[in-house]
Coordinates of C-alpha atoms in Angstrom, one line a residue:
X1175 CA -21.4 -17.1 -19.8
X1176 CA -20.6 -13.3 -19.5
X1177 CA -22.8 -10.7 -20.1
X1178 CA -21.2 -8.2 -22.0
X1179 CA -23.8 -5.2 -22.4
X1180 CA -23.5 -2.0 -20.5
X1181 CA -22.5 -2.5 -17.0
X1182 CA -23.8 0.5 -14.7
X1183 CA -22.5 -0.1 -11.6
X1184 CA -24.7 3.2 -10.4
X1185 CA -25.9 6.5 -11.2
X1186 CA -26.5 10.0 -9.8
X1187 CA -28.6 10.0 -7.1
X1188 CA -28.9 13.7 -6.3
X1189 CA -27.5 17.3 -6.5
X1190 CA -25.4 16.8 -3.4
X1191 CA -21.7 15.2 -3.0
X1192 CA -22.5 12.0 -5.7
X1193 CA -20.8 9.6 -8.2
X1194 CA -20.7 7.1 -10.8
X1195 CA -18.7 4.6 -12.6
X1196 CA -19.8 3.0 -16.1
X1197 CA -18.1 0.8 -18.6
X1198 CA -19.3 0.8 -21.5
X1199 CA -18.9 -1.5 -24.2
X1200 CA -17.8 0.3 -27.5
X1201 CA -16.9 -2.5 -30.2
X1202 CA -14.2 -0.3 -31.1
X1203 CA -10.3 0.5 -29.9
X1204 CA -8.1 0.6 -28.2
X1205 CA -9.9 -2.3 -25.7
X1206 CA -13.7 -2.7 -26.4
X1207 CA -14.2 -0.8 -23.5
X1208 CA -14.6 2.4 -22.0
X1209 CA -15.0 3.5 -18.3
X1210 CA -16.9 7.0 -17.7
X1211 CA -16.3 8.2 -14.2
X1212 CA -18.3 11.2 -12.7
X1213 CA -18.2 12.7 -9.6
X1214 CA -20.3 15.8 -8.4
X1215 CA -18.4 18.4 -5.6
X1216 CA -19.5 21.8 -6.1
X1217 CA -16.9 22.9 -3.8
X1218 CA -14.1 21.2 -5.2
X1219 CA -11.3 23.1 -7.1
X1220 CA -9.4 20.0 -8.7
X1221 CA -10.5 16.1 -8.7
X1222 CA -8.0 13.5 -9.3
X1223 CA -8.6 9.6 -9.7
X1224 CA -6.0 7.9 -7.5
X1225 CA -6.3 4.2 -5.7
X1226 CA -5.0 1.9 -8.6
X1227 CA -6.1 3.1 -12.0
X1228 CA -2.4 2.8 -13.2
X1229 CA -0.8 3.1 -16.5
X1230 CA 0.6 0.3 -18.7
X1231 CA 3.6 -1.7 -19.5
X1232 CA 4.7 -4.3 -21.8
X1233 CA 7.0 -7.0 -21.3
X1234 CA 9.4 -5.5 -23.7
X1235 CA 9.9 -2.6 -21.5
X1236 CA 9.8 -4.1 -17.8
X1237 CA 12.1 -5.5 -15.5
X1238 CA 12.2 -5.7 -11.7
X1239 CA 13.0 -2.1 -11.4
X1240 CA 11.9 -0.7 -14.8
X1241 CA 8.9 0.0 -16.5
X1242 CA 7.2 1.9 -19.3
X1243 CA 4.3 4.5 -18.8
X1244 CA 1.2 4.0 -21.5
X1245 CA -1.7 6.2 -20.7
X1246 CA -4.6 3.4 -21.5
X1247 CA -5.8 5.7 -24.5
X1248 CA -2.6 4.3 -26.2
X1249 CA -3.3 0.7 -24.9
X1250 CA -1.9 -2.1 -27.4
X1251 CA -2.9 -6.0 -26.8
X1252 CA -0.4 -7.6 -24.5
X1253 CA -0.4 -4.0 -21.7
X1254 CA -0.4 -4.8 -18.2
X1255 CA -0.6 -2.8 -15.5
X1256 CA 2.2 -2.7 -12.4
X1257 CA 2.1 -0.9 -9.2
X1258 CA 5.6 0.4 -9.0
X1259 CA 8.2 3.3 -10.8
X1260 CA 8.1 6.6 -11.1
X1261 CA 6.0 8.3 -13.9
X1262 CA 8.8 9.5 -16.7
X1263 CA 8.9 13.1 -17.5
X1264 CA 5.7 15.2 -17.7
X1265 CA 3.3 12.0 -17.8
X1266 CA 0.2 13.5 -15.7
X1267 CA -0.7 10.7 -13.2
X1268 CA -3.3 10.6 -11.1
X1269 CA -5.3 10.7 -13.6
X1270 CA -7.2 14.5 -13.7
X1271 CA -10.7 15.0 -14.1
X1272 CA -12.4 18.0 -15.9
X1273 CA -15.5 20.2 -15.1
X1274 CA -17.5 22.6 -16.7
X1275 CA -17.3 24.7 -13.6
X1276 CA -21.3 23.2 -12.5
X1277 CA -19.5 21.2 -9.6
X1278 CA -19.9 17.9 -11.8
X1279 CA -16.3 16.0 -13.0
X1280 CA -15.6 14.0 -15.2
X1281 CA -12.9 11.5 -17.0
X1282 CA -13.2 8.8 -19.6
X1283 CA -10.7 6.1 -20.5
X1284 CA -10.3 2.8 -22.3
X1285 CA -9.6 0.4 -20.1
X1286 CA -8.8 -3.7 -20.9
X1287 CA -10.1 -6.8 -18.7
X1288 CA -9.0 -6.5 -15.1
X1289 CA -9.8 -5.3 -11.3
X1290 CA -9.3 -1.4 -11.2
X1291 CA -9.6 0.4 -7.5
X1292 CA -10.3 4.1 -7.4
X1293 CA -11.1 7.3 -4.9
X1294 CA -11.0 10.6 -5.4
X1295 CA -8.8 13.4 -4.6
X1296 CA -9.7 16.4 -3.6
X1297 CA -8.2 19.9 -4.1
X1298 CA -5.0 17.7 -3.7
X1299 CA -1.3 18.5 -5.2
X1300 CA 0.4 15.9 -4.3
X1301 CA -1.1 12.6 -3.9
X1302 CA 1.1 11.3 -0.9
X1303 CA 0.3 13.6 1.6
X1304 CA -4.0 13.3 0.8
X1305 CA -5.5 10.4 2.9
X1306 CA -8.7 10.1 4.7
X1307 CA -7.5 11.6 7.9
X1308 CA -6.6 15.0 5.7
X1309 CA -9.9 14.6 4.2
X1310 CA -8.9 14.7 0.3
X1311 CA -9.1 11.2 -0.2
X1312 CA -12.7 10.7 -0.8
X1313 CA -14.6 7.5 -1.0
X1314 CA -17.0 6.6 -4.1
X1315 CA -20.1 7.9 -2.4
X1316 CA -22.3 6.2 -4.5
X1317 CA -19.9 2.7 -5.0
X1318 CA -18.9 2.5 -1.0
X1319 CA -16.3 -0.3 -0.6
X1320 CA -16.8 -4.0 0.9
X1321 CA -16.1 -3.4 4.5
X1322 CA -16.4 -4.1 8.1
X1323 CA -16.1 -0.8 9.9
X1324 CA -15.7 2.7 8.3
X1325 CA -12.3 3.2 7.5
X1326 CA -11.5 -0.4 7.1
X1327 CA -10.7 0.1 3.0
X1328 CA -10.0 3.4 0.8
X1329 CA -10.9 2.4 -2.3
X1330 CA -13.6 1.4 -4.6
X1331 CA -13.3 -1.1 -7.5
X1332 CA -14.9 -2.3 -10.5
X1333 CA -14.6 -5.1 -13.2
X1334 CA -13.9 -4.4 -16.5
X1335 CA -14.5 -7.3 -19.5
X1336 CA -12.2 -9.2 -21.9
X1337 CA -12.8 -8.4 -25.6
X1338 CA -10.9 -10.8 -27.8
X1339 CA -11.1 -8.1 -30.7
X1340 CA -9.0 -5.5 -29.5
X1341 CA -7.2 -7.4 -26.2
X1342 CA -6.1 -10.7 -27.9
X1343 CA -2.6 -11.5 -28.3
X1344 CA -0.9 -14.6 -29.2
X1345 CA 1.9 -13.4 -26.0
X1346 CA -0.1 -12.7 -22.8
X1347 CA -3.4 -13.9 -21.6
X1348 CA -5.2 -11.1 -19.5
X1349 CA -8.6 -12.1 -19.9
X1350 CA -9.9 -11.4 -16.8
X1351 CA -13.6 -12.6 -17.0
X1352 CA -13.8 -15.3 -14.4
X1353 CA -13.7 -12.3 -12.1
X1354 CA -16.9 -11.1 -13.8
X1355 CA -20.2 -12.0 -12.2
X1356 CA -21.4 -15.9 -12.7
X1357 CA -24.7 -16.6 -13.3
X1358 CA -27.3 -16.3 -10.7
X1359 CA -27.6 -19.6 -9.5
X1360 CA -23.9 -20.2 -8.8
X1361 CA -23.6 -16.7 -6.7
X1362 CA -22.6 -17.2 -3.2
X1363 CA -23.1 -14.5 -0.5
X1364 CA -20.0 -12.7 1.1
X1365 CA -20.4 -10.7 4.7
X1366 CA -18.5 -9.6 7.5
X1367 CA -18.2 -11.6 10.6
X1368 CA -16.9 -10.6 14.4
X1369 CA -15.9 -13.5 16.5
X1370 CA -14.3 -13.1 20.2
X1371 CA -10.5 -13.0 20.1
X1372 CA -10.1 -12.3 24.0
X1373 CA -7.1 -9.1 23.4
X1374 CA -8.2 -7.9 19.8
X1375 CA -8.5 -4.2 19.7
X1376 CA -10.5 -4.1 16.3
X1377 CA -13.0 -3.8 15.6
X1378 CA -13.6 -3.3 19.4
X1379 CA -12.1 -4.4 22.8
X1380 CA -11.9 -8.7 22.6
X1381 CA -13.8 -8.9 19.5
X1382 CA -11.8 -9.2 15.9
X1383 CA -13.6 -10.1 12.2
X1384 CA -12.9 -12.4 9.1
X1385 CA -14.7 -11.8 5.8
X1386 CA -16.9 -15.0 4.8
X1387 CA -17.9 -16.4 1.6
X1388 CA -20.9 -18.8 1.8
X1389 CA -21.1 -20.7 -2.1
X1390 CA -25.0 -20.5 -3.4
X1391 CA -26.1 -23.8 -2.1
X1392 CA -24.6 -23.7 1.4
X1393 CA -27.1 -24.5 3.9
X1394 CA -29.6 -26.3 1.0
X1395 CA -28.1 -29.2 1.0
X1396 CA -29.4 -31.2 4.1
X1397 CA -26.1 -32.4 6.2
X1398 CA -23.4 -32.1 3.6
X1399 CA -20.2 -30.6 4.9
X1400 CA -18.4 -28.0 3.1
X1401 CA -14.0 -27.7 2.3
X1402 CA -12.5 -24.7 4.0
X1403 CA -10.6 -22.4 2.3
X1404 CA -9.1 -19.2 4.9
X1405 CA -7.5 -17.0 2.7
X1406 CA -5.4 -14.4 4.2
X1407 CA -4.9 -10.6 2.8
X1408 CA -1.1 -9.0 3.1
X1409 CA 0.8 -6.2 4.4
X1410 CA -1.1 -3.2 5.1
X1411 CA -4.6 -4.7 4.5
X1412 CA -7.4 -6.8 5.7
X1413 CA -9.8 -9.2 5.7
X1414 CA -12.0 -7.1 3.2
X1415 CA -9.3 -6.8 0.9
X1416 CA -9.9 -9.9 -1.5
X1417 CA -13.3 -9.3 -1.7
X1418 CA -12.7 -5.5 -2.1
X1419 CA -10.1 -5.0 -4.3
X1420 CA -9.7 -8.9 -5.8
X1421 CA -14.0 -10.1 -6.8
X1422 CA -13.0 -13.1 -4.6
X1423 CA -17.2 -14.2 -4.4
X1424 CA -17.1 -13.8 -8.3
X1425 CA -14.1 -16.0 -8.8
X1426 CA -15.1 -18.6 -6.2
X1427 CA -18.7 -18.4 -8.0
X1428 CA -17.1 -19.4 -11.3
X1429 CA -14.5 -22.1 -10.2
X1430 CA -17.7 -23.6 -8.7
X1431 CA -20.1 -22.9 -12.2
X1432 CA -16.9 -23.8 -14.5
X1433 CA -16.6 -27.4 -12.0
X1434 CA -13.3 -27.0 -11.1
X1435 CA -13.9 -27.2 -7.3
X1436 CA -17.0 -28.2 -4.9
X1437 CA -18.6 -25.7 -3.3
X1438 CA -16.1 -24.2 -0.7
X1439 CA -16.7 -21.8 2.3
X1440 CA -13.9 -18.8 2.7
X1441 CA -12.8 -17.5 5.8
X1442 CA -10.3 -14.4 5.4
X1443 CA -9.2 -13.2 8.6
X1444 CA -7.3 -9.6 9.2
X1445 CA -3.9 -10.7 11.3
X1446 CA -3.3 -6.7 12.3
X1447 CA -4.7 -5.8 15.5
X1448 CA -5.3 -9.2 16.9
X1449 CA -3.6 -7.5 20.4
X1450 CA -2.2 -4.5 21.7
X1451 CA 1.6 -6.1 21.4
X1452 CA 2.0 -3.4 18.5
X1453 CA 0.2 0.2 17.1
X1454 CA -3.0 -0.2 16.0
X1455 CA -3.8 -0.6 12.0
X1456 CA -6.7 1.0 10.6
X1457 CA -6.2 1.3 6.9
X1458 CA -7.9 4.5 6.3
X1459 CA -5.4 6.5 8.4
X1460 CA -2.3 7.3 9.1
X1461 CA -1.2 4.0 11.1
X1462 CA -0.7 2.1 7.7
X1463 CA 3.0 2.1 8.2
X1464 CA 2.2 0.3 11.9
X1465 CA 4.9 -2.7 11.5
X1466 CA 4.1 -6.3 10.8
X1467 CA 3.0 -8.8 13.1
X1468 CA 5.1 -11.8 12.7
X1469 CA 4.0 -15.0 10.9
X1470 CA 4.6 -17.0 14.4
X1471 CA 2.4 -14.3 16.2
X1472 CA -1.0 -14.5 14.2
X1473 CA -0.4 -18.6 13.4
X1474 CA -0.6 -18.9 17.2
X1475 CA -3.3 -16.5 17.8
X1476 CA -5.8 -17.9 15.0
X1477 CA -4.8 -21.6 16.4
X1478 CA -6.0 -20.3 20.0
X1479 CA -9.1 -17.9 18.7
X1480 CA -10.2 -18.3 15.1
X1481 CA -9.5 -21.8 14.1
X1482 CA -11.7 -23.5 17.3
X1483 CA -14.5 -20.1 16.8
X1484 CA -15.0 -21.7 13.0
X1485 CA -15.3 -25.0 13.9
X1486 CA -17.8 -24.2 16.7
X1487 CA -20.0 -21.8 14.7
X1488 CA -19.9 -22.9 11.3
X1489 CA -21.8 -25.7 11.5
X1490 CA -21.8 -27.3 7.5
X1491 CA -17.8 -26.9 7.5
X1492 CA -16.1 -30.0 7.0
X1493 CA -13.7 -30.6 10.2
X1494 CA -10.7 -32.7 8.6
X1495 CA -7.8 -31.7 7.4
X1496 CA -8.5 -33.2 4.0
X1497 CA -10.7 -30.9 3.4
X1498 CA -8.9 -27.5 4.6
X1499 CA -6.7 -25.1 2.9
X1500 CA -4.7 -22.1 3.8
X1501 CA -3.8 -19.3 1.2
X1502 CA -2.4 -15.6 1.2
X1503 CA -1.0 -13.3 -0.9
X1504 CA 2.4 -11.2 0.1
X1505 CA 2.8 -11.5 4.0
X1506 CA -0.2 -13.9 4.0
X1507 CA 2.0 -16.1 1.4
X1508 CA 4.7 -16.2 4.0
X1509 CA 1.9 -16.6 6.7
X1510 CA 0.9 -19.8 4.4
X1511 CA 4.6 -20.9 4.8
X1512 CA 4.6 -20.7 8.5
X1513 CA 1.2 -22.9 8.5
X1514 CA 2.5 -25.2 6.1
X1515 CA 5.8 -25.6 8.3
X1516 CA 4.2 -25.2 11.7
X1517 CA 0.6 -26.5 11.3
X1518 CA 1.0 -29.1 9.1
X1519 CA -1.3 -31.5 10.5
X1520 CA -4.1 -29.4 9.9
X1521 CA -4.5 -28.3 6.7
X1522 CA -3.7 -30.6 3.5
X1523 CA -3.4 -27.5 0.9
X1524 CA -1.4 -24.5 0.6
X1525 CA -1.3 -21.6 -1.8
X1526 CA 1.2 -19.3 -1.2
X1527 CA 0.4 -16.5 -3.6
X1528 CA 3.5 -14.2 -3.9
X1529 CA 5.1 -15.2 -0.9
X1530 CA 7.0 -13.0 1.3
X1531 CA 9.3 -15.9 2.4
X1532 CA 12.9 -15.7 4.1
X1533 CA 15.2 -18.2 2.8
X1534 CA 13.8 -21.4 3.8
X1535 CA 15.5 -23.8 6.5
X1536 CA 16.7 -27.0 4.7
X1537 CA 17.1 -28.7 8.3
X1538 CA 13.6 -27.5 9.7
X1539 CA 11.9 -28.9 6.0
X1540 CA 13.6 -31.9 6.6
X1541 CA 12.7 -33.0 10.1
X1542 CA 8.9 -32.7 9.1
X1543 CA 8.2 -35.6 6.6
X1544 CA 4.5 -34.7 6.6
X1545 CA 5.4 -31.7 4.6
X1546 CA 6.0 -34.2 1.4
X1547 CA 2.4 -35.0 1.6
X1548 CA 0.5 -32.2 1.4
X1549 CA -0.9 -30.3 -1.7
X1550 CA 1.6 -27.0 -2.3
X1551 CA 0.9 -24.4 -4.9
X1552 CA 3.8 -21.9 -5.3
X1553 CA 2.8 -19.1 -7.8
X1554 CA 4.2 -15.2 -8.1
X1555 CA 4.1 -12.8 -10.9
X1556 CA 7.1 -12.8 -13.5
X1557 CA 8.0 -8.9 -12.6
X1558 CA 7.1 -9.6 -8.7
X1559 CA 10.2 -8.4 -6.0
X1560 CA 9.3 -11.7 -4.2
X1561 CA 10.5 -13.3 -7.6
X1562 CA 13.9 -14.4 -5.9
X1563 CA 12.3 -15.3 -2.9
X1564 CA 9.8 -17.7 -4.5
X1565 CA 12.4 -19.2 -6.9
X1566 CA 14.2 -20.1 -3.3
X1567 CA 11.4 -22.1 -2.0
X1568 CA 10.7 -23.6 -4.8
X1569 CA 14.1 -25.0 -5.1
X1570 CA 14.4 -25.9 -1.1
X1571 CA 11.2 -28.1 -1.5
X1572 CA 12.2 -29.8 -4.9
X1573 CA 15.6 -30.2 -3.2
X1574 CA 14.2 -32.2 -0.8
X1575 CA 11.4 -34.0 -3.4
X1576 CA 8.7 -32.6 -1.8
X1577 CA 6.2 -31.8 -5.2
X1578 CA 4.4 -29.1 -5.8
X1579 CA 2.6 -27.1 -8.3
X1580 CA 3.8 -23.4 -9.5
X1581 CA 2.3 -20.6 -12.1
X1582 CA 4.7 -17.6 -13.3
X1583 CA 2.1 -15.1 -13.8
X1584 CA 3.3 -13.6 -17.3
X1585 CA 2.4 -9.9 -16.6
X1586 CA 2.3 -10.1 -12.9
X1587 CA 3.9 -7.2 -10.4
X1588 CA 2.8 -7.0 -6.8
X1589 CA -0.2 -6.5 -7.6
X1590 CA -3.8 -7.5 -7.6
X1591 CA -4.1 -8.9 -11.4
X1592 CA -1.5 -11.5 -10.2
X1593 CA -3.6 -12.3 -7.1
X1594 CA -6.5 -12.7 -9.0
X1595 CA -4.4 -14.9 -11.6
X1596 CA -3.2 -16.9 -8.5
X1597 CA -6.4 -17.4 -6.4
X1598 CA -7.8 -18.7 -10.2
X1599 CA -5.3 -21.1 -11.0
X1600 CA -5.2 -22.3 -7.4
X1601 CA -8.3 -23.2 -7.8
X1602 CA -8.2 -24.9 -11.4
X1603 CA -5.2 -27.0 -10.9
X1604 CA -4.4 -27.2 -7.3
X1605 CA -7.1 -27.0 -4.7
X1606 CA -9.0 -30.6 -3.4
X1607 CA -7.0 -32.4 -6.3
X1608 CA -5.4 -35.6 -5.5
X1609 CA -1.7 -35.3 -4.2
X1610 CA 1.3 -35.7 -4.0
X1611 CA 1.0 -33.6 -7.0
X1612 CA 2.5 -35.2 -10.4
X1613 CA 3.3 -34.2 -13.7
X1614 CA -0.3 -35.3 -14.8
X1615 CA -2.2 -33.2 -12.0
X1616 CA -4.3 -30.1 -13.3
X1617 CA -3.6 -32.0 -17.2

């Protein structure tokens, strides 16, 4: 189904400020794979990679708070990669790259299956203090991000294969591939869209966006309706972000190819910005520690703005609830929660994908009996700080016999290979099935 020759995801275009990224498939170890990065900056005095080309763990080494730090030349099957802890003693991360002094820099690594994001940093000591607005964080130029507006993402990502040879192990599963490209006829399109959102002050005065994925035969199929899926980012993102940083349009394409869902339209809004009651977020610049807008806040504002702009515009989305869904990862989990709680009626499934969740209210669960007949999917990784907080959701529902389906993610952190995991398995076992769920849904 996957093509597993030599990926070049783009070249050198010319003598000025350029870049590219190749895996490469080797047939040998550690992983199958290698990744060649190159990045040309004749006035540049160091390069780092930062963004999220991490080092590895195993699960005999991490905890909650704990992990270990394998450079991915000494990858073993069964590494993972988390996005927490502080590298151990003289363990060079970001990752340096090397030059011949002709301006051109260069770094090569093994990397297994997965979603890897990536910019460069420029004549930077300390990784912290180089962002956009200091200009040493430098975006792919070659391999620009999925986004909106400038400044809306600050990374770059790419796909790496699953080789069975040299990743395989009999304890974890991280084949990655259904976030690889599907074949052609199954591709949908993804784009940016700006609706009116009267007090939105991005991506201009009374105007705010969503991201949109269309499946391949939306709009060829005279008067068929489409399921909606929105499918919300998390704290310190956007709308771009599952396309961006988690292949979303890939993963939809194969849970479509592989049968496992009809063709669905995605809508993933950005909940930052939707009015002036707080700082303005713009990812590529210092306001990323703007605070959080509630869940309450941007459930009310997409029930007034976004929810009635989709129904009026998208014209081959189906309009019941049977056929909606609401999903997030992180705050957009506990967003998902506040829909499920507090706009029951119109959606019939929820994923809540490492949810962000208080300790639920047993009395507020219990006055809503529509809650026991909806379609739930509960998932978080196994090394995830919402761990505790998902365990107590799970047990307040199944306390109250409302059903609902769940995924430990084996090597998961915070992260996005446990969002990717989620949004797959969402899809596989949870989304448009039949419910209440049972203990022979998703069999």
């Amino acid at each position: 189904m996957f093509c597993h020759q030599l990926i070049s995801l783009l070249a050198l275009c010319s003598l000025r400020a350029s870049a590219s990224v190749t895996v490469r498939k080797t047939s040998k170890g550690p992983t199958g794979y290698e990744v060649d990065f190159k990045y040309t900056n004749k006035t540049a005095s160091r390069v780092l990679i930062g963004g999220g080309l991490e080092a590895f763990t195993d699960q005999f080494h991490t905890t909650l708070e704990t992990r270990a730090w394998y450079d991915p030349h000494d990858y073993h099957p069964g590494d993972f990669y988390v996005s927490y802890g502080e590298p151990e003693n003289g363990y060079m991360w970001p990752y340096e790259m090397t030059t011949e002094g002709d301006g051109l820099w260069t770094y090569t690594t093994p990397l297994p299956s997965g979603i890897y994001s990536y910019a460069y940093l420029v004549n930077c000591d300390f990784a912290p203090n180089c962002s956009i607005d200091t200009g040493q964080l430098v975006i792919d130029p070659d391999l620009p991000p999925f986004q909106n507006v400038k400044g809306d993402q600050v990374a770059s990502s790419f796909q790496v294969p699953f080789d069975e040879r040299f990743q395989g192990t009999n304890d974890i599963n991280a084949d990655f591939d259904y976030a690889l490209p599907a074949p052609t006829k199954y591709r949908g399109t993804i784009k940016s869209v700006n609706y009116t959102s009267p007090g939105s002050i991005h991506p201009a005065p009374n105007v705010h966006d969503f991201s949109l994925y269309l499946p391949a035969e939306y709009g060829k199929v005279q008067g068929k309706k489409y399921p909606l899926l929105y499918l919300s980012h998390g704290a310190y993102g956007n709308g771009n972000d599952w396309e961006n940083l988690g292949r979303m349009s890939s993963i939809m394409d194969n849970l479509i190819a592989g049968g496992h869902i009809e063709p669905t339209v995605v809508v993933m809004p950005s909940f930052y910005n939707l009015d002036d009651s707080l700082p303005r977020f713009i990812m590529g610049n210092k306001s990323n520690n703007a605070p959080l807008p509630t869940s309450e806040h941007i459930r009310e504002n997409y029930q007034k703005y976004l929810f009635p702009w989709v129904e009026q515009n998208l014209e081959n989305v189906c309009g019941d609830p049977s056929c909606r869904a609401f999903a997030g990862l992180s705050w957009g989990g506990r967003l998902t929660y506040e829909m499920y709680v507090n706009a029951t009626d119109y959606f019939d499934y929820y994923g809540m994908f490492s949810p962000a969740t208080d300790p639920p209210d047993n009395a507020t669960l219990a006055a809503n009996p529509a809650l026991a007949n909806k379609g739930v999917f509960i998932a978080y990784g196994l090394y995830d700080f919402v761990f505790e907080s998902g365990k107590e959701l799970q047990a307040a529902l199944s306390g109250l016999n409302i059903t609902f389906l769940s995924r430990i993610s084996p090597f998961g952190g915070h992260y996005w290979n446990t969002w990717q995991d989620e949004l797959w398995w969402f899809g596989v076992k949870a989304l448009w099935k039949p419910f209440p769920y049972t203990a022979q849904t998703g069999r």
